[in-house]
CSV table of C-alpha atoms and ligand atoms in Angstrom, one decimal:
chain,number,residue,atom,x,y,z
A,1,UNK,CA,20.8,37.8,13.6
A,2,UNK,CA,17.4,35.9,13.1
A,3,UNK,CA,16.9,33.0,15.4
A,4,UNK,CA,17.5,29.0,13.5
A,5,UNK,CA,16.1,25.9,15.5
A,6,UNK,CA,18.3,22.8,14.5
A,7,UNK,CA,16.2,20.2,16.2
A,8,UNK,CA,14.7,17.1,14.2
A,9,UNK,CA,10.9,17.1,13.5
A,10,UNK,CA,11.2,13.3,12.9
A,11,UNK,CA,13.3,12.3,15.7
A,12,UNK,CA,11.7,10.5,18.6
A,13,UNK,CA,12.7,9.8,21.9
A,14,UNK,CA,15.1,6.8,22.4
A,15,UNK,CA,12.7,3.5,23.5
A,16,UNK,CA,13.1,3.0,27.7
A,17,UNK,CA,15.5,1.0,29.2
A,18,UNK,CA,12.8,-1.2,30.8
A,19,UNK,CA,11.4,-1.9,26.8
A,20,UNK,CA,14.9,-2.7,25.8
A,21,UNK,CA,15.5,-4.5,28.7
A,22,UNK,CA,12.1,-6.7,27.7
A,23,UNK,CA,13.1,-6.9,24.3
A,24,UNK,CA,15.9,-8.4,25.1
A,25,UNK,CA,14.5,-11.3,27.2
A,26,UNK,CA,12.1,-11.7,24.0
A,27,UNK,CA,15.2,-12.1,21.5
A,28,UNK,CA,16.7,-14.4,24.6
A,29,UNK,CA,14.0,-16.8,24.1
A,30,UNK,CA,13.5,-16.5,20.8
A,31,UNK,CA,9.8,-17.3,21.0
A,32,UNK,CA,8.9,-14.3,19.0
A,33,UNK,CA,5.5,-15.5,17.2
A,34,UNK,CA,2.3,-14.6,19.7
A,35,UNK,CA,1.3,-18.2,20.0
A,36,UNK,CA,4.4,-19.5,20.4
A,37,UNK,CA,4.4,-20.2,24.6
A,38,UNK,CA,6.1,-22.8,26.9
A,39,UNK,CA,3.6,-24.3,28.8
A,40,UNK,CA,0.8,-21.9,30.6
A,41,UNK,CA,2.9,-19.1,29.7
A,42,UNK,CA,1.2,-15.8,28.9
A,43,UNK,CA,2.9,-14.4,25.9
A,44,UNK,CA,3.9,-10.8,25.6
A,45,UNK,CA,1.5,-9.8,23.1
A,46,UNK,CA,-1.6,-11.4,25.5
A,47,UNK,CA,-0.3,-9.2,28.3
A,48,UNK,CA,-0.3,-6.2,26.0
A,49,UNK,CA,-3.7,-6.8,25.2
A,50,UNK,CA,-5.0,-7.6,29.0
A,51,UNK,CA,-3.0,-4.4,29.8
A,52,UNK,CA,-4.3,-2.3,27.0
A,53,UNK,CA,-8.0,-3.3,27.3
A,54,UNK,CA,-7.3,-2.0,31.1
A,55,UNK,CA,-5.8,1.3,30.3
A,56,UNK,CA,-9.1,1.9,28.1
A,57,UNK,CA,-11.4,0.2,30.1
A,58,UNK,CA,-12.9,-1.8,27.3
A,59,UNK,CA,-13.9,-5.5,27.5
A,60,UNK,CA,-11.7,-6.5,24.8
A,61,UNK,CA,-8.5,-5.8,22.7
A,62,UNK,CA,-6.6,-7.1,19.8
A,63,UNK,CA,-3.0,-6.7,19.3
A,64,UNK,CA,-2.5,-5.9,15.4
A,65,UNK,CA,0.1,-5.3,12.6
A,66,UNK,CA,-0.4,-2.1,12.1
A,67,UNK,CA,-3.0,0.9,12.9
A,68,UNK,CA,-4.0,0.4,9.2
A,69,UNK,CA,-5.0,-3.0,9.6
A,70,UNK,CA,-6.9,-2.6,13.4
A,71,UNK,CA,-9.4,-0.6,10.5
A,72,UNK,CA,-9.8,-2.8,7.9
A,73,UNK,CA,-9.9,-5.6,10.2
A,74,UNK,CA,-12.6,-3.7,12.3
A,75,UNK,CA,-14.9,-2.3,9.5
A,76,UNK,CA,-14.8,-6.4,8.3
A,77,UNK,CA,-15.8,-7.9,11.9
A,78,UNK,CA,-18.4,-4.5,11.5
A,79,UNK,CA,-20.1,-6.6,8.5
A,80,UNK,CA,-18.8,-4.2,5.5
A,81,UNK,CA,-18.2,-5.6,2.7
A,82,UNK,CA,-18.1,-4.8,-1.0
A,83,UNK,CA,-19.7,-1.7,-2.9
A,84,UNK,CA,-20.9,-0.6,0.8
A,85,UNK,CA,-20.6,3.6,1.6
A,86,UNK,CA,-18.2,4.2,4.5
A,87,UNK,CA,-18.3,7.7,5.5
A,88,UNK,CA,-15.0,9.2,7.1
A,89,UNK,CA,-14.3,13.2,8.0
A,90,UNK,CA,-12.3,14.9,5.0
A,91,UNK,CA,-9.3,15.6,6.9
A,92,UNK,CA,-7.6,12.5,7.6
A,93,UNK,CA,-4.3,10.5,6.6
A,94,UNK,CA,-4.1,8.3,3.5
A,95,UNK,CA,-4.5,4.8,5.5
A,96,UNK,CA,-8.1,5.7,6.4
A,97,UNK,CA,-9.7,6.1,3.4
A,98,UNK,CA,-6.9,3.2,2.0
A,99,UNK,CA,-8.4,0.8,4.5
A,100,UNK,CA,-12.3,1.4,3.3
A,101,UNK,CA,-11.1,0.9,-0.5
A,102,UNK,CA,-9.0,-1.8,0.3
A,103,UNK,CA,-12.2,-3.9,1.4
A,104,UNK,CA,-13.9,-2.8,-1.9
A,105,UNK,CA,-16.0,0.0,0.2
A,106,UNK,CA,-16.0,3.2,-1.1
A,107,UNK,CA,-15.2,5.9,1.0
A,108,UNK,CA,-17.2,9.3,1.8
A,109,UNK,CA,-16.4,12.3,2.7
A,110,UNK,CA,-17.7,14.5,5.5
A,111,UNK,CA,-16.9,18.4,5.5
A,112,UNK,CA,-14.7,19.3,8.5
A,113,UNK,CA,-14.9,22.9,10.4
A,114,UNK,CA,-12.2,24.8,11.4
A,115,UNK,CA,-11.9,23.2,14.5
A,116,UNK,CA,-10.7,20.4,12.6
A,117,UNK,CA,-13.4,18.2,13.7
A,118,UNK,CA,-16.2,16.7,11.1
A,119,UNK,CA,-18.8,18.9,10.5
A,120,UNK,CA,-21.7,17.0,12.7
A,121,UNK,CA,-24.4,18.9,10.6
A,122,UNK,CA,-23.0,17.3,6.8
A,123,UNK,CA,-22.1,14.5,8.6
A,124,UNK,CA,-26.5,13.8,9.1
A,125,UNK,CA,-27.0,15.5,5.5
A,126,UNK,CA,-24.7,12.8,4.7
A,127,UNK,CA,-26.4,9.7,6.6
A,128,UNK,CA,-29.8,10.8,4.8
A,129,UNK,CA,-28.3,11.0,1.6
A,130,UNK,CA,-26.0,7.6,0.9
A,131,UNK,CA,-28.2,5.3,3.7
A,132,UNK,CA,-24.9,4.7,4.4
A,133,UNK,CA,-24.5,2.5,8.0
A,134,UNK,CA,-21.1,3.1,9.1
A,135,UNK,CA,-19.0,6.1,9.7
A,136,UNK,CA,-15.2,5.9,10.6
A,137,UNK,CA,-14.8,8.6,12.6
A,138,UNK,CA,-10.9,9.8,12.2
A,139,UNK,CA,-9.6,12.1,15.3
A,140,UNK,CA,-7.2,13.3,12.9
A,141,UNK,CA,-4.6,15.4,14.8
A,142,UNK,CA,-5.8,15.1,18.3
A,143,UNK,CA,-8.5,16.7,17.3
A,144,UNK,CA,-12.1,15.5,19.2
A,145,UNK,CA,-15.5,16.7,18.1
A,146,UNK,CA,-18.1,17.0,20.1
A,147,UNK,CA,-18.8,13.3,20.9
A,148,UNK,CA,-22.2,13.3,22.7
A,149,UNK,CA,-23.7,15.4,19.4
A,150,UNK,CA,-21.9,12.4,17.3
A,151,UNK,CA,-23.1,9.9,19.2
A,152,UNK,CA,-26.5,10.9,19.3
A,153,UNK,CA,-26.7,11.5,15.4
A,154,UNK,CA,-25.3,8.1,14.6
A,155,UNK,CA,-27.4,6.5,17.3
A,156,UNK,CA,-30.9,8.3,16.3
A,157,UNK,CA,-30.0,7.1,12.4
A,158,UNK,CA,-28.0,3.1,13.2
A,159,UNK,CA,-25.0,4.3,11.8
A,160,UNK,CA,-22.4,2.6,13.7
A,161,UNK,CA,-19.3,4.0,14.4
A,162,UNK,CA,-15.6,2.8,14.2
A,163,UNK,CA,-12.8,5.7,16.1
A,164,UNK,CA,-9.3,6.1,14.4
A,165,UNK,CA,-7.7,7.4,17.6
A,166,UNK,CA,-4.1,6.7,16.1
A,167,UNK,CA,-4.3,10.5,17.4
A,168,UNK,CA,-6.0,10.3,20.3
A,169,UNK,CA,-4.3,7.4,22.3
A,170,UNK,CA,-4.3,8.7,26.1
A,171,UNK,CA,-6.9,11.3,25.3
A,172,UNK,CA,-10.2,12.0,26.6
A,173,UNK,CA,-14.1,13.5,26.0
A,174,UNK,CA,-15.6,14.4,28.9
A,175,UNK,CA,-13.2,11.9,31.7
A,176,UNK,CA,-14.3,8.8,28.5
A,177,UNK,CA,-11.0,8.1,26.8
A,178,UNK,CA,-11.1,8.3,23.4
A,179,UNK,CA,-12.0,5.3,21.6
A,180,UNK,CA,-14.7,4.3,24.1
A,181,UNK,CA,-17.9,5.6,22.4
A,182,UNK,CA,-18.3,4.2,19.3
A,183,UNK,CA,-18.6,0.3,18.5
A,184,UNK,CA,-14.6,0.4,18.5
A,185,UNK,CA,-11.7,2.1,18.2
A,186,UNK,CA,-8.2,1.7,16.4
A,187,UNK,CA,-5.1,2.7,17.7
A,188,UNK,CA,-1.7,2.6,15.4
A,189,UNK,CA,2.0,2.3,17.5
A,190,UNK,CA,3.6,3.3,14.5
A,191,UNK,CA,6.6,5.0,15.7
A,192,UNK,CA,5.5,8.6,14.6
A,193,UNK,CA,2.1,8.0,17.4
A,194,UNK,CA,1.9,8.2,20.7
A,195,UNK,CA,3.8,4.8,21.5
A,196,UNK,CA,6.7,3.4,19.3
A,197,UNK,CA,6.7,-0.2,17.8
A,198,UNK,CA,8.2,0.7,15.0
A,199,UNK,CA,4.7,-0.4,13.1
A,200,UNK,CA,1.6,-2.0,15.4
A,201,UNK,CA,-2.1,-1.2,16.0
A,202,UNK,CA,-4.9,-2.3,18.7
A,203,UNK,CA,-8.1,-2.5,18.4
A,204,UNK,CA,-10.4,-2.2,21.5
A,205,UNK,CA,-14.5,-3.4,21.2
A,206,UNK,CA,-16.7,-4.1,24.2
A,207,UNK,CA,-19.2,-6.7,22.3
A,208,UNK,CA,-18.4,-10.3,21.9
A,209,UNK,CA,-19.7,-11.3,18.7
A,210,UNK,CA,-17.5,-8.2,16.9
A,211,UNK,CA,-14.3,-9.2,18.7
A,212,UNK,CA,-14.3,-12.7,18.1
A,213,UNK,CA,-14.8,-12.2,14.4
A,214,UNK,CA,-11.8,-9.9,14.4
A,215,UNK,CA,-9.5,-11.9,16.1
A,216,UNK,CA,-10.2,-14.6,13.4
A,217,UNK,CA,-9.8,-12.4,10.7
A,218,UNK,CA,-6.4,-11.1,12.4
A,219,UNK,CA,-5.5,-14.8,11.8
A,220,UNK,CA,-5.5,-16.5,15.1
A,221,UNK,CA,-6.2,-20.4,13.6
A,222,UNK,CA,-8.1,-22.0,16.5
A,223,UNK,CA,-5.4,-20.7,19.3
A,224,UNK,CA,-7.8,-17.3,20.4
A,225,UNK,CA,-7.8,-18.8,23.4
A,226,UNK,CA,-4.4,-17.5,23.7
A,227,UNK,CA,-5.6,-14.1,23.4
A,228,UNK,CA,-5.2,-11.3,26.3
A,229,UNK,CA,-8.6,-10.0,26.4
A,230,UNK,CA,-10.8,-11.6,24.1
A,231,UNK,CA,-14.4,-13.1,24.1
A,232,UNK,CA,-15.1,-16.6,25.6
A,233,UNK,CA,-14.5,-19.9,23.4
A,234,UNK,CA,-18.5,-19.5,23.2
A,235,UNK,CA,-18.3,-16.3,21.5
A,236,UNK,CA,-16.4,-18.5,18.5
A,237,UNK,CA,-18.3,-21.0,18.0
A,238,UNK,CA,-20.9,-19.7,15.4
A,239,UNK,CA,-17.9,-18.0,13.7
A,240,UNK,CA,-14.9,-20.4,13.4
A,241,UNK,CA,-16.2,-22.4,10.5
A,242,UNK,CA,-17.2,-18.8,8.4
A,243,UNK,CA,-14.2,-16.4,8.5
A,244,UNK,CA,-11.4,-16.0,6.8
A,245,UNK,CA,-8.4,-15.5,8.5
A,246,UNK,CA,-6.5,-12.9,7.0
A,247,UNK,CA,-2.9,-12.6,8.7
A,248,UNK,CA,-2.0,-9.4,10.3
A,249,UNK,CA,-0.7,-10.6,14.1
A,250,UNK,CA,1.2,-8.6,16.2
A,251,UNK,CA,4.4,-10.0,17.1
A,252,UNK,CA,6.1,-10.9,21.2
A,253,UNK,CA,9.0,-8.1,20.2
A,254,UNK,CA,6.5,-5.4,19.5
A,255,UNK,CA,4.7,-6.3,22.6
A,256,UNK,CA,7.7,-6.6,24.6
A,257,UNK,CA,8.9,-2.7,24.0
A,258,UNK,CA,5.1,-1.5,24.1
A,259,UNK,CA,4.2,-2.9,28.3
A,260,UNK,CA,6.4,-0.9,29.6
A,261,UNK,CA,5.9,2.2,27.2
A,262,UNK,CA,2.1,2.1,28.2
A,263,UNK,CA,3.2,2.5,31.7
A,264,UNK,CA,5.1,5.4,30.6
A,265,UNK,CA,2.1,7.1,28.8
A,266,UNK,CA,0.7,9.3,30.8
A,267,UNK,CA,4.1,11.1,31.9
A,268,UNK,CA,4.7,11.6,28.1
A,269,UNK,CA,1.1,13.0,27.9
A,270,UNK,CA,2.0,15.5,30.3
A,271,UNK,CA,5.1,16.2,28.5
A,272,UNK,CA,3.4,16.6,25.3
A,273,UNK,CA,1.0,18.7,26.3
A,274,UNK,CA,3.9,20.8,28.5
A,275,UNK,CA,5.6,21.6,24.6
A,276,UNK,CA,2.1,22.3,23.3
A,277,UNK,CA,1.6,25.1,25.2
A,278,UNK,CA,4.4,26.5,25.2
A,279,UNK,CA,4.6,26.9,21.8
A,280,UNK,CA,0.7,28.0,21.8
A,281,UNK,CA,1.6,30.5,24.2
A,282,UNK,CA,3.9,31.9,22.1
A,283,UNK,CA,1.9,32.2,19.3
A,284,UNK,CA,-1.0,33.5,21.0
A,285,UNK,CA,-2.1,37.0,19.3
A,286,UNK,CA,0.3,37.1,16.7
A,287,UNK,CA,-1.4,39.1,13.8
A,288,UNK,CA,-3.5,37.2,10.9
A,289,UNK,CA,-2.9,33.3,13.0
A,290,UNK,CA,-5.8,32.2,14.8
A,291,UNK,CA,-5.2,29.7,17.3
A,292,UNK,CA,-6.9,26.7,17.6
A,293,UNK,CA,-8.9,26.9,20.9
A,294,UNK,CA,-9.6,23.6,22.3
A,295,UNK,CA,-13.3,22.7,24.5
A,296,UNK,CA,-13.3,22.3,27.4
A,297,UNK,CA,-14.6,18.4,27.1
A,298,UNK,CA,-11.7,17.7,25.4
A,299,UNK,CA,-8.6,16.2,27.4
A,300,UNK,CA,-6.1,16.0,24.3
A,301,UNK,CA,-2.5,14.8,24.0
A,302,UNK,CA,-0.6,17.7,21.9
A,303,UNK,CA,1.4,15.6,20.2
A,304,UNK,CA,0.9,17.8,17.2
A,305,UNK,CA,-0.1,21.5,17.1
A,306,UNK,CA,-1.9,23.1,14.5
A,307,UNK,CA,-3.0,26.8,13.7
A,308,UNK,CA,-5.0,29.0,10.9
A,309,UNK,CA,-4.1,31.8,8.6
A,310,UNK,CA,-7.7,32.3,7.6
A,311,UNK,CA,-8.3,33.1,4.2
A,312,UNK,CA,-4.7,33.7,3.8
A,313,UNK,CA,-3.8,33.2,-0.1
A,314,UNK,CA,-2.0,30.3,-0.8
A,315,UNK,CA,1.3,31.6,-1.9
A,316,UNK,CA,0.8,34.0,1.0
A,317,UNK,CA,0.9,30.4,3.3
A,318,UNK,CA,3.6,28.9,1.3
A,319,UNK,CA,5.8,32.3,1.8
A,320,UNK,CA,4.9,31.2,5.7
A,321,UNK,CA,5.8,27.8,5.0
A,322,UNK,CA,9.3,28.5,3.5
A,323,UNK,CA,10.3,31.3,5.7
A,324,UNK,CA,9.5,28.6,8.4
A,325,UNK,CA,11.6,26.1,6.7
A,326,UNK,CA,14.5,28.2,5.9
A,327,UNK,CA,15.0,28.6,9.8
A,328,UNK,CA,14.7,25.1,11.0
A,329,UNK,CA,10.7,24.6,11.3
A,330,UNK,CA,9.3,21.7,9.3
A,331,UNK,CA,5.2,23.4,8.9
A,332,UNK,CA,2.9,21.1,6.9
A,333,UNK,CA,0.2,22.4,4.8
A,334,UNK,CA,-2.7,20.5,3.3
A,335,UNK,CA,-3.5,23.0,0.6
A,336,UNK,CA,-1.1,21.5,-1.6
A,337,UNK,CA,-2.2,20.8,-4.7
A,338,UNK,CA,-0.1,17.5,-4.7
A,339,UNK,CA,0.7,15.2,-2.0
A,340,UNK,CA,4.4,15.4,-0.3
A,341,UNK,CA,5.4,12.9,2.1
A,342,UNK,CA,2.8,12.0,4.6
A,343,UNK,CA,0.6,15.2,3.7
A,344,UNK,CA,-2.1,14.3,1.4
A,345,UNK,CA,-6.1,15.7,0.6
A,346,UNK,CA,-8.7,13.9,0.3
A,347,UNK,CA,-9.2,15.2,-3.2
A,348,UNK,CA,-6.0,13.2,-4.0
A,349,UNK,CA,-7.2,10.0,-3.4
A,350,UNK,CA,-8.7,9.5,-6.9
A,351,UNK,CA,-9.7,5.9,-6.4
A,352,UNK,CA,-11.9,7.8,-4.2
A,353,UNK,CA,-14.0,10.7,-6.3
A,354,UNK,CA,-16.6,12.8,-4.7
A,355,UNK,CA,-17.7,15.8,-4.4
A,356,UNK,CA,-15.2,18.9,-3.5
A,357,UNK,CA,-16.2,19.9,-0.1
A,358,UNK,CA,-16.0,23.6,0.2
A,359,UNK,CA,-15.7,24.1,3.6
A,360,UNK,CA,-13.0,21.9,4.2
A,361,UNK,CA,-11.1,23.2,1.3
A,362,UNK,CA,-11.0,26.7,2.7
A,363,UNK,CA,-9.9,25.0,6.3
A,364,UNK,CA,-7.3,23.1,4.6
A,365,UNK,CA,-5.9,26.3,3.1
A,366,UNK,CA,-5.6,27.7,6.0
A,367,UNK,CA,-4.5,25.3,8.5
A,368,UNK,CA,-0.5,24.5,9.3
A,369,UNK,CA,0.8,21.8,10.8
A,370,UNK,CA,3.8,20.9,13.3
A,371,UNK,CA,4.8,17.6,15.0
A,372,UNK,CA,6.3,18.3,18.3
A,373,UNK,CA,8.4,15.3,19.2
A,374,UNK,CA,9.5,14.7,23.0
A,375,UNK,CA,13.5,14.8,21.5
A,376,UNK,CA,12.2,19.1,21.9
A,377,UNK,CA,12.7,21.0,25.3
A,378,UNK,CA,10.6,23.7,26.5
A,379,UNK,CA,12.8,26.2,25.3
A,380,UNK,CA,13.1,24.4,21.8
A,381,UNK,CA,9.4,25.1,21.5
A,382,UNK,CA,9.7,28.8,22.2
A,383,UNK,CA,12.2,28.9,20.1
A,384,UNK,CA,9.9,27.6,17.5
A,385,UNK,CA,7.0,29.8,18.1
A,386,UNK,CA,9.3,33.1,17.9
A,387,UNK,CA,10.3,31.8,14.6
A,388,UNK,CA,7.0,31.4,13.3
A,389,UNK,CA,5.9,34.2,15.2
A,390,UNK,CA,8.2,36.8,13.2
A,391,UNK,CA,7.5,34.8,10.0
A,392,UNK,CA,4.1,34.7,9.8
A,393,UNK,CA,4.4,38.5,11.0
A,394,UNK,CA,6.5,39.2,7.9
A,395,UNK,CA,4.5,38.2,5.3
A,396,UNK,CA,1.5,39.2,6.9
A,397,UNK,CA,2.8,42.5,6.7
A,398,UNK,CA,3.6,42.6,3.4
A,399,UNK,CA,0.7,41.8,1.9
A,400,UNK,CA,-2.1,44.4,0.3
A,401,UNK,CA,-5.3,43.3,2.2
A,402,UNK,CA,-7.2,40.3,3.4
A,403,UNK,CA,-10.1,39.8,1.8
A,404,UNK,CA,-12.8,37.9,3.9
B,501,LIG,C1,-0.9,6.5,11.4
B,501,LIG,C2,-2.3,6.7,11.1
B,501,LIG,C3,-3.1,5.6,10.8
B,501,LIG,C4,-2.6,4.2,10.5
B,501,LIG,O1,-1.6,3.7,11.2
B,501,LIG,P1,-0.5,2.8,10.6
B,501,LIG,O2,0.0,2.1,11.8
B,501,LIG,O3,0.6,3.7,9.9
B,501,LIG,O4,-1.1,1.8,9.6
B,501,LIG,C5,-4.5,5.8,10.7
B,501,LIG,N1,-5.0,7.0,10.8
B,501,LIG,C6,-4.3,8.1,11.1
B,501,LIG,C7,-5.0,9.4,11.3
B,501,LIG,C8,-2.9,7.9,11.3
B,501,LIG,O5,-2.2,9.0,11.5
């Protein structure tokens, strides 16, 4: 008989004693609000962002509502405003191009490649052709481009750059973790991401002037000097009297159940990246999939795995897709013409029009996508590549040609 998995794609790992245990002393106290402390205490959500500044090795961090907001609060303390062009990469989740609009910016989009990185080459064509000054560089999936090209590019032109690395937490380019090249970085601990808060997002910078005007904005009154790792008093002087504060604070709870789990990070990195490959391995020259071969340069956290059926037609992928399904393997696919669940295209966003990008829109017809959650053992993930394995097999077999 065929092979079922019965595991749940959406089921995460129970939170660690040690985070209950510190939630607990939270709900004890009841002082739950960041700057409510006794005395010269140092709250939990300060110590998050002393420890999470750390763990990056950035000057400064700010502890946030959600990954969504670290963005729009970051592309604000960047200066953008109204009616100004933010470009982002094509493939990316719906609260990317939501924070741009949701400042009154107008999001553009860069071609991808089928490395699932943006397409440095459009992403200059693109610079030269909207002026635009900023790019918000999603590392959607784990995936890391080639940062040193980026960099340069956006450097060479003054486009600065703001990371999305609600993918990328505990990653790397090149020994720099990710979120450490650009002007700053996001980081979401929604509880599908690499830690779980249930909803929360950081936001790292090294330059004063930027992180004092965020932590305004993330509605600190006059009490940043309660912060973890932010700027000197100095740094808000110029500022206090000119920005709005626009509430979005994380809260002592989240912060409690988030310490310990960023000590725990790198073990689940490992972890992750234990499933990835095994279910890589197992679909490793399997007929009409292409794996997704990752650089050397690249330290990623597999989190998620993704693979190709190049120039596959679509009902072709859906036939994958269902097979899949029908044997306990929840595959995403972004060819969709309509947006299910969290899987959207950028050619859904209407607020958002632009130009249909032909290169993505072949990736995106290709590419399949799988969370693997640390709730899955070793052999779970084998499991799961023999079933797509056989699937993918079937209906490749069955059908007439591929045509190039
Ligand atoms: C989850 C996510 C975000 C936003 O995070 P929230 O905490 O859900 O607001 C941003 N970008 C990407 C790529 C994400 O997956």
């Amino acid at each position: 008989m065929n092979e079922r998995f019965d595991g749940s794609f959406t089921q995460q790992e129970p939170i660690s004693e040690a985070a209950q245990a510190a939630a607990m002393t939270v709900l004890n106290h009841g002082r739950l609000h960041r700057y409510n402390t006794v005395g010269d205490e140092v709250g939990e959500v300060a110590l998050l962002e002393r420890e999470f500044a750390e763990f990056t090795g950035a000057r400064y961090c700010l502890a946030v509502a959600s990954g969504g907001y670290a963005i729009g609060c970051a592309l604000r303390a960047a200066g953008v405003g109204p009616g100004d062009t933010v470009l982002t990469n094509a493939f990316t989740l719906a609260p990317v191009p939501g924070a741009i609009a949701a400042l009154g910016a107008v999001p553009a989009f860069v071609e991808v490649t089928e490395a699932l990185v943006i397409d440095i080459d459009h992403l200059a064509a693109c610079i030269a052709e909207t002026g635009a000054r900023t790019l918000l560089l999603s590392h959607m999936r784990g995936h890391i481009c080639d940062m040193d090209a980026l960099m340069a590019v956006c450097n060479a032109a003054q486009v600065q750059v703001i990371e999305d690395c609600a993918h990328t937490m505990g990653a790397q380019w090149r020994g720099t973790p990710s979120g450490r090249h650009g002007l700053a970085a996001c980081y979401s601990t929604q509880t599908y991401k690499h830690m779980n808060s249930g909803e929360g997002g950081l936001l790292i910078a090294d330059d004063a002037d930027f992180m004092a005007r965020a932590t305004l904005l993330s509605g600190s009154y006059m009490l940043y000097d309660r912060h973890g790792a932010a700027p000197d008093a100095s740094a808000f002087e110029a500022l206090k009297y000119d920005t709005p504060n626009i509430s979005g604070r994380m809260d002592n709870l989240r912060a409690a159940i988030l310490r310990p789990q960023l000590t725990e990070l790198p073990a689940k990195v490992a972890a992750w990246n234990a499933r990835y490959l095994a279910v890589e391995t197992g679909l490793r020259d399997t007929p009409g999939l292409q794996i997704l071969e990752r650089p050397a340069a690249e330290a990623y956290v597999g989190s998620s795995i993704q693979f190709l059926l190049r120039d596959w037609a679509a009902q072709a992928v859906q036939d994958v897709v269902a097979r899949c399904a029908a044997r306990g393997v929840e595959l995403k696919w972004f060819g969709a013409d309509a947006p299910h669940g969290f899987t959207s295209r950028y050619d859904h966003w209407r607020y958002a029009p632009g130009p249909q990008l032909p290169q993505t829109d072949k990736v995106l017809r290709g590419i399949l996508d799988m969370r693997l959650p640390l709730t899955f053992s070793l052999d779970d993930c084998a499991l799961i590549a023999r079933i797509i394995r056989a699937e993918v097999g079937a209906v490749f077999q069955s059908m007439p040609e591929v045509t190039p």
